[in-house]
Amino acid sequence: MKNVAVLGYGVVGSGTVELFEKNRESISEKIGRDCDVKYIVDLRDFPGDPFEDRIIKDFNKVLEDDEIEVVAEVIGGLKPAYEFTKAALEKGKSVVTSNKELVAEKGAELLKIAHEHNVNYLFEASVGGGIPIIRPLNKCLAGNKIEQISGILNGTTNFILSKMIKDQMDFGTALRLAQELGYAEHDPTADVEGHDACRKICILGSLAYGKHIYPEKVHRSGISHITLEDVAYAENAGYAIKLIGSVKPAEDGKVSAIVSPRLVPKSNMLSSVDGVYNAIYVTGDGVGDVLFYGKGAGKLPTASAVVGDIIDCLKHKERSIMISWNDCTDDDYVVKYKTVENSMYVRIQADNADELKPAISELFGKLTYIERAGRPDNELAFITPTMVEGVIDEKLEQLSHSADIKSKIRLL
Ligand code: HSE
């Protein structure tokens, strides 16, 4: 049977077709019947492509073809992915996707539509590329209360930070290298400013805690302001700077979620995750810590997760796999990040900065000054005690009357 359609023939789409065709025989054995990709939908032309005869431009052909059971939406973005996904589910076709933006914005609604039509909406590839994380959270770890999910969710920023830490490459040079190697997009905003990691932590948090976490409710900061000076202070004090997304339960049934660079102690395994790899800690009240590690991006690793979902849909024809969360209308479901306690690395500049030490100690109480080779007289770096973030900000505001606050990075 030719029962699969792939929407979007970019990096992930072509990887999906390639992997599916390469392993089609074993896939057919696993699902117990024949299967194949019938259509690849893309508005572009691909002359000479080995699958050119399957490429079509009109999505309606997929919708109207009763032989198609599963649609792989790997277009990305909200338009036209949202309309296409909704239409396919309403036509009784399962949809699988790598599209984290769509799942993070419309997941609750699309899952509801899938259940109403007794089909599936699966998105293993939307978080962590090839790393299995959605299924383990939804199934193997379902007996736990999830105490925290925290990790490196973006390969591009991890590559850039690794280059800054290991090769003392500045941010701009490391970003250009990431673009040359095809990791970062021409417009790198979604990766470097943390939007991509934010969407991923929202998906994981929605799944773990049962209510939709919308990206605009989550405080997010990226890595574009990180300097080699910060990297050097962190390194010298026994930390690596990593972009970390985390979500955990808070009081009164709320959640705390945030994406930001953090100083990760060298004793924590996340500190040694380098390059485009991702690593995600899940802490459950029964299982303790579980670490998921692997290639978080790339053609075939992402295709691996997409094809896994296609197989699951074909195996569960006319059966809805229980994966869902409720929509959330409570504007305060995600607690305000300024009310959460953190310890903060701070770098300041002022004439004769060392002379400010007594005043800084009076402001923060017991804090730790840290060093770097060649620290100039006009620079000082320290780590605050753990305090409510709003209080740290008030103290830094007072300090800003006598010094420039150059950097402020949370500790993990
Ligand atoms: N741009 C993403 C990353 C791709 O760098 O992790 C995978 O979601």
Coordinates of C-alpha atoms and ligand atoms in Angstrom, one line a residue:
M1 CA 0.0 0.0 0.0
K2 CA 1.1 3.5 -0.7
N3 CA -0.2 5.0 2.4
V4 CA 2.2 7.8 3.5
A5 CA 2.5 11.4 2.4
V6 CA 5.4 13.8 3.3
L7 CA 4.7 17.5 3.4
G8 CA 7.8 19.5 2.8
Y9 CA 10.9 18.3 1.0
G10 CA 13.6 20.2 2.8
V11 CA 16.3 18.7 5.1
V12 CA 14.0 16.8 7.4
G13 CA 11.5 15.8 4.6
S14 CA 14.2 14.4 2.3
G15 CA 15.8 12.6 5.3
T16 CA 12.4 11.1 6.1
V17 CA 11.8 9.8 2.5
E18 CA 15.4 8.5 2.3
L19 CA 15.3 6.6 5.6
F20 CA 11.8 5.3 5.0
E21 CA 12.7 4.0 1.5
K22 CA 16.0 2.5 2.7
N23 CA 14.3 0.5 5.5
R24 CA 10.9 0.0 3.9
E25 CA 11.1 -3.8 4.0
S26 CA 11.9 -4.0 7.7
I27 CA 9.3 -1.3 8.4
S28 CA 6.6 -3.4 6.5
E29 CA 7.6 -6.4 8.6
K30 CA 7.2 -4.4 11.8
I31 CA 3.7 -3.1 10.9
G32 CA 2.7 -6.5 9.3
R33 CA 1.7 -5.1 6.0
D34 CA 3.0 -3.2 3.0
C35 CA 3.7 0.6 3.2
D36 CA 5.3 3.2 1.0
V37 CA 5.6 7.0 0.5
K38 CA 3.0 7.9 -2.2
Y39 CA 3.3 11.7 -2.3
I40 CA 5.9 14.3 -1.4
V41 CA 4.2 17.7 -1.3
D42 CA 6.4 20.8 -2.1
L43 CA 5.9 23.9 -4.2
R44 CA 9.4 23.7 -5.5
D45 CA 10.7 21.6 -8.4
F46 CA 13.3 19.0 -7.8
P47 CA 14.5 18.0 -11.3
G48 CA 16.5 14.7 -11.3
D49 CA 15.5 13.8 -7.7
P50 CA 15.2 10.0 -7.3
F51 CA 11.7 10.5 -6.0
E52 CA 10.7 13.2 -8.6
D53 CA 7.7 11.1 -9.8
R54 CA 6.1 11.4 -6.3
I55 CA 6.5 15.1 -5.9
I56 CA 3.2 17.0 -6.2
K57 CA 2.3 20.7 -5.5
D58 CA -1.4 20.2 -4.5
F59 CA -2.0 19.2 -0.9
N60 CA -5.7 18.5 -1.7
K61 CA -4.6 15.4 -3.6
V62 CA -3.4 14.0 -0.3
L63 CA -6.5 14.9 1.5
E64 CA -8.8 13.3 -1.2
D65 CA -6.8 10.1 -1.4
D66 CA -8.3 7.4 0.9
E67 CA -5.2 5.3 0.6
I68 CA -3.2 7.9 2.6
E69 CA -3.2 6.9 6.3
V70 CA -0.4 9.0 7.6
V71 CA 0.8 12.5 6.7
A72 CA 4.3 13.6 7.9
E73 CA 4.3 17.4 8.3
V74 CA 7.9 18.6 8.1
I75 CA 7.3 22.0 6.6
G76 CA 7.9 23.9 9.9
G77 CA 6.4 27.2 11.0
L78 CA 2.7 27.9 11.5
K79 CA 1.5 28.6 7.9
P80 CA 0.4 26.5 6.1
A81 CA 1.4 23.7 8.5
Y82 CA -1.5 24.4 10.9
E83 CA -4.2 24.4 8.2
F84 CA -2.8 21.3 6.5
T85 CA -2.5 19.4 9.8
K86 CA -6.0 20.3 10.9
A87 CA -7.5 19.3 7.5
A88 CA -5.6 16.0 7.5
L89 CA -6.7 15.1 11.0
E90 CA -10.3 16.0 10.2
K91 CA -10.2 13.8 7.2
G92 CA -9.2 10.9 9.4
K93 CA -5.5 10.8 8.6
S94 CA -2.9 10.6 11.4
V95 CA -0.2 13.3 11.3
V96 CA 3.4 13.1 12.6
T97 CA 5.6 16.2 12.8
S98 CA 9.0 17.7 13.7
N99 CA 7.4 21.1 13.9
K100 CA 8.0 22.3 17.4
E101 CA 6.5 25.8 16.7
L102 CA 3.2 24.3 15.7
V103 CA 3.1 21.8 18.6
A104 CA 4.1 24.5 21.1
E105 CA 1.4 26.9 19.8
K106 CA -1.5 24.6 18.8
G107 CA -0.7 21.2 20.4
A108 CA -3.7 21.1 22.8
E109 CA -6.1 21.9 20.0
L110 CA -4.6 19.5 17.4
L111 CA -4.4 16.6 19.9
K112 CA -8.1 17.2 20.7
I113 CA -9.0 17.1 17.0
A114 CA -6.9 13.9 16.6
H115 CA -8.8 12.1 19.4
E116 CA -12.2 13.3 18.1
H117 CA -11.3 11.6 14.8
N118 CA -9.8 8.5 16.3
V119 CA -6.4 9.2 14.7
N120 CA -3.0 10.2 16.0
Y121 CA -1.0 13.4 16.2
L122 CA 2.6 12.4 17.1
F123 CA 5.6 14.7 17.5
E124 CA 8.6 12.8 18.8
A125 CA 10.9 14.7 16.4
S126 CA 9.8 18.1 17.7
V127 CA 12.1 17.9 20.8
G128 CA 15.6 16.6 20.9
G129 CA 15.8 15.6 17.2
G130 CA 16.6 11.8 17.2
I131 CA 16.5 11.5 21.0
P132 CA 13.5 9.5 22.2
I133 CA 12.0 11.8 24.9
I134 CA 8.2 12.3 24.1
R135 CA 7.4 8.6 24.2
P136 CA 9.4 7.9 27.4
L137 CA 7.8 10.8 29.1
N138 CA 4.3 9.7 28.0
K139 CA 4.8 6.0 28.6
C140 CA 7.8 4.6 30.5
L141 CA 7.9 7.5 33.0
A142 CA 4.1 7.9 33.3
G143 CA 4.1 6.3 36.8
N144 CA 6.2 9.1 38.2
K145 CA 5.4 12.6 39.3
I146 CA 7.9 14.6 37.3
E147 CA 9.8 16.8 39.6
Q148 CA 11.8 18.6 37.0
I149 CA 12.8 18.6 33.3
S150 CA 16.0 20.5 32.5
G151 CA 18.5 20.4 29.7
I152 CA 20.2 21.5 26.6
L153 CA 17.5 21.6 23.9
N154 CA 19.2 23.5 21.1
G155 CA 22.1 22.1 19.1
T156 CA 23.0 25.3 17.3
T157 CA 23.6 27.3 20.5
N158 CA 25.4 24.4 22.1
F159 CA 27.7 24.3 19.2
I160 CA 28.4 28.0 19.4
L161 CA 29.0 27.9 23.2
S162 CA 31.2 24.9 22.8
K163 CA 33.4 26.8 20.3
M164 CA 33.5 29.8 22.7
I165 CA 34.5 27.6 25.6
K166 CA 37.0 25.1 23.9
D167 CA 38.5 27.4 21.2
Q168 CA 38.0 30.9 22.6
M169 CA 36.1 31.8 19.5
D170 CA 34.0 34.9 20.1
F171 CA 30.2 34.7 19.6
G172 CA 30.1 36.3 16.2
T173 CA 32.8 34.1 14.7
A174 CA 31.3 30.9 16.2
L175 CA 27.9 31.9 14.8
R176 CA 29.3 32.4 11.3
L177 CA 31.0 28.9 11.6
A178 CA 27.7 27.4 12.7
Q179 CA 26.1 29.0 9.6
E180 CA 28.8 27.8 7.3
L181 CA 28.3 24.2 8.6
G182 CA 24.6 24.4 8.0
Y183 CA 23.6 24.3 11.7
A184 CA 22.4 27.9 12.1
E185 CA 20.0 29.5 9.7
H186 CA 20.7 32.6 7.7
D187 CA 18.5 34.4 10.3
P188 CA 19.7 32.7 13.5
T189 CA 17.3 34.5 15.8
A190 CA 15.1 31.5 16.7
D191 CA 18.1 29.5 17.9
V192 CA 20.4 32.2 19.4
E193 CA 17.6 34.1 21.2
G194 CA 16.2 30.9 22.8
H195 CA 12.8 30.8 21.0
D196 CA 13.5 27.2 19.7
A197 CA 14.5 25.9 23.1
C198 CA 11.5 27.7 24.6
R199 CA 9.1 25.9 22.3
K200 CA 10.7 22.6 23.2
I201 CA 10.5 23.1 27.0
C202 CA 6.9 24.2 26.6
I203 CA 6.1 20.9 24.8
L204 CA 7.8 18.8 27.5
G205 CA 6.2 20.8 30.3
S206 CA 2.7 20.5 28.7
L207 CA 3.1 16.7 28.4
A208 CA 4.5 16.3 31.9
Y209 CA 2.1 18.5 33.7
G210 CA -1.1 18.1 31.6
K211 CA -1.8 21.8 30.7
H212 CA -0.6 23.7 27.7
I213 CA 2.3 26.0 28.4
Y214 CA 2.4 28.8 25.8
P215 CA 5.9 30.1 24.8
E216 CA 4.9 33.7 25.3
K217 CA 4.3 33.0 29.0
V218 CA 7.8 31.7 29.5
H219 CA 10.8 34.0 30.3
R220 CA 13.5 33.5 27.7
S221 CA 16.9 34.8 27.1
G222 CA 19.4 33.7 24.5
I223 CA 23.2 33.6 24.2
S224 CA 24.0 36.6 22.0
H225 CA 25.2 38.7 24.9
I226 CA 27.6 36.0 26.3
T227 CA 31.3 37.2 26.0
L228 CA 34.6 35.4 26.2
E229 CA 35.2 37.2 29.5
D230 CA 32.1 35.5 31.0
V231 CA 33.3 32.2 29.6
A232 CA 36.7 32.7 31.2
Y233 CA 35.3 33.6 34.6
A234 CA 32.9 30.6 34.5
E235 CA 35.7 28.2 33.4
N236 CA 38.0 29.4 36.1
A237 CA 35.4 28.9 38.8
G238 CA 34.5 25.4 37.6
Y239 CA 31.5 26.0 35.4
A240 CA 30.6 25.8 31.7
I241 CA 28.0 28.2 30.2
K242 CA 25.1 26.3 28.6
L243 CA 21.7 27.4 27.3
I244 CA 19.3 25.5 29.6
G245 CA 15.5 25.1 29.3
S246 CA 13.8 23.9 32.5
V247 CA 10.3 23.3 33.8
K248 CA 9.1 22.1 37.2
P249 CA 6.0 22.3 39.3
A250 CA 5.4 25.3 41.5
E251 CA 2.9 26.0 44.3
D252 CA -0.8 26.0 43.8
G253 CA -0.7 23.7 40.7
K254 CA 1.3 26.2 38.7
V255 CA 4.6 25.6 36.9
S256 CA 7.9 27.4 36.8
A257 CA 9.5 27.4 33.3
I258 CA 12.4 29.4 31.9
V259 CA 15.0 29.3 29.1
S260 CA 18.3 31.1 29.8
P261 CA 22.1 30.6 29.7
R262 CA 23.3 29.1 33.0
L263 CA 26.6 28.4 34.7
V264 CA 26.6 24.6 34.9
P265 CA 29.0 23.1 37.5
K266 CA 31.6 20.8 35.9
S267 CA 30.3 18.0 38.2
N268 CA 27.0 18.1 36.2
M269 CA 27.0 15.9 33.1
L270 CA 25.3 18.7 31.1
S271 CA 28.5 20.7 31.3
S272 CA 30.3 18.2 29.1
V273 CA 27.6 17.9 26.4
D274 CA 29.4 19.6 23.4
G275 CA 28.7 20.5 19.8
V276 CA 25.2 20.0 18.3
Y277 CA 24.3 17.4 20.9
N278 CA 21.3 17.8 23.2
A279 CA 20.9 16.3 26.7
I280 CA 17.8 16.4 28.8
Y281 CA 17.5 15.4 32.5
V282 CA 14.1 14.2 33.7
T283 CA 13.7 13.8 37.4
G284 CA 10.8 11.5 38.6
D285 CA 9.7 10.8 42.1
G286 CA 10.2 7.1 41.5
V287 CA 13.0 6.8 39.0
G288 CA 15.2 9.7 40.2
D289 CA 17.3 11.3 37.4
V290 CA 17.2 10.0 33.9
L291 CA 19.4 11.6 31.2
F292 CA 18.5 11.5 27.5
Y293 CA 21.4 12.3 25.3
G294 CA 22.0 12.3 21.5
K295 CA 21.9 14.2 18.3
G296 CA 19.4 17.0 18.7
A297 CA 19.3 18.1 15.1
G298 CA 20.2 17.0 11.6
K299 CA 18.6 15.3 8.6
L300 CA 18.7 11.6 9.5
P301 CA 18.6 11.9 13.3
T302 CA 15.4 13.9 13.0
A303 CA 14.1 11.7 10.3
S304 CA 14.6 8.7 12.6
A305 CA 12.1 10.2 15.0
V306 CA 9.6 11.1 12.2
V307 CA 9.8 7.6 10.7
G308 CA 9.3 6.0 14.2
D309 CA 6.1 8.0 14.5
I310 CA 4.9 7.0 11.1
I311 CA 5.4 3.4 12.0
D312 CA 3.5 3.9 15.3
C313 CA 0.6 5.4 13.4
L314 CA 0.5 2.6 10.8
K315 CA 0.6 0.1 13.6
H316 CA -2.3 1.8 15.5
K317 CA -4.7 2.4 12.6
E318 CA -8.0 3.5 13.9
R319 CA -6.7 3.5 17.4
S320 CA -5.8 6.7 19.2
I321 CA -2.6 6.6 21.2
M322 CA -3.3 8.4 24.5
I323 CA -1.2 11.4 24.4
S324 CA -2.8 14.7 25.4
W325 CA -2.9 17.7 27.6
N326 CA -5.6 20.3 28.3
D327 CA -5.6 23.8 27.0
C328 CA -4.8 26.5 29.5
T329 CA -6.6 29.8 29.9
D330 CA -5.0 30.8 33.3
D331 CA -2.7 33.7 32.5
D332 CA -0.7 33.0 35.7
Y333 CA -0.2 29.3 35.2
V334 CA 3.5 29.9 34.6
V335 CA 4.9 31.7 37.7
K336 CA 6.7 35.0 37.2
Y337 CA 10.4 34.3 36.9
K338 CA 11.3 37.2 39.2
T339 CA 9.6 35.4 42.1
V340 CA 11.9 32.3 41.7
E341 CA 15.1 31.9 43.7
N342 CA 18.4 31.8 41.8
S343 CA 22.0 32.3 42.4
M344 CA 23.5 34.7 39.8
Y345 CA 26.9 35.3 38.2
V346 CA 27.5 39.1 37.8
R347 CA 30.3 40.9 36.0
I348 CA 30.6 44.6 36.5
Q349 CA 32.9 47.4 35.3
A350 CA 33.9 50.5 37.3
D351 CA 37.0 52.5 37.9
N352 CA 39.1 50.7 40.5
A353 CA 36.4 48.0 40.8
D354 CA 38.0 46.3 43.8
E355 CA 37.2 49.3 45.9
L356 CA 33.5 48.5 45.5
K357 CA 33.9 45.1 47.2
P358 CA 32.8 46.3 50.7
A359 CA 29.7 48.0 49.2
I360 CA 28.9 44.9 47.1
S361 CA 29.3 42.6 50.1
E362 CA 27.0 44.8 52.2
L363 CA 24.4 44.6 49.5
F364 CA 24.5 40.8 48.9
G365 CA 25.9 39.4 52.2
K366 CA 28.0 36.3 51.7
L367 CA 29.1 36.2 48.0
T368 CA 32.0 34.7 46.1
Y369 CA 34.3 36.8 44.0
I370 CA 35.8 34.9 41.0
E371 CA 38.8 35.6 38.9
R372 CA 40.1 35.2 35.3
A373 CA 43.6 35.5 33.9
G374 CA 44.4 39.1 33.1
R375 CA 41.4 40.6 34.9
P376 CA 41.7 44.4 34.4
D377 CA 41.5 46.8 37.3
N378 CA 38.1 48.1 36.1
E379 CA 36.4 44.7 36.2
L380 CA 35.0 42.5 38.9
A381 CA 32.9 39.3 38.8
F382 CA 31.1 37.6 41.6
I383 CA 28.4 34.9 42.4
T384 CA 25.5 36.0 44.5
P385 CA 23.9 33.9 47.2
T386 CA 20.6 32.2 46.3
M387 CA 17.9 34.8 46.5
V388 CA 14.6 35.7 44.9
E389 CA 15.5 37.0 41.4
G390 CA 13.5 40.2 41.9
V391 CA 15.6 41.0 45.0
I392 CA 18.9 40.4 43.2
D393 CA 17.7 42.8 40.4
E394 CA 16.8 45.5 43.0
K395 CA 20.3 45.1 44.5
L396 CA 21.9 45.3 41.1
E397 CA 19.9 48.4 40.3
Q398 CA 21.4 50.0 43.4
L399 CA 24.9 48.8 42.3
S400 CA 24.3 50.3 38.8
H401 CA 24.7 53.8 40.3
S402 CA 28.4 53.1 40.9
A403 CA 29.2 50.4 38.2
D404 CA 28.2 49.2 34.8
I405 CA 26.5 45.8 35.1
K406 CA 28.0 44.0 32.1
S407 CA 26.7 40.5 32.5
K408 CA 24.2 38.6 34.7
I409 CA 23.9 34.8 34.2
R410 CA 21.9 32.4 36.4
L411 CA 23.6 29.3 37.9
L412 CA 22.1 25.9 37.4
Ligands
HSE1 N1 17.6 24.6 15.1 C1 17.4 23.5 16.0 C2 18.7 23.2 16.8 C3 17.1 22.3 15.1 O1 19.7 23.8 16.5 O2 18.6 22.5 17.8 C4 16.5 21.1 15.8 O3 15.3 21.4 16.5

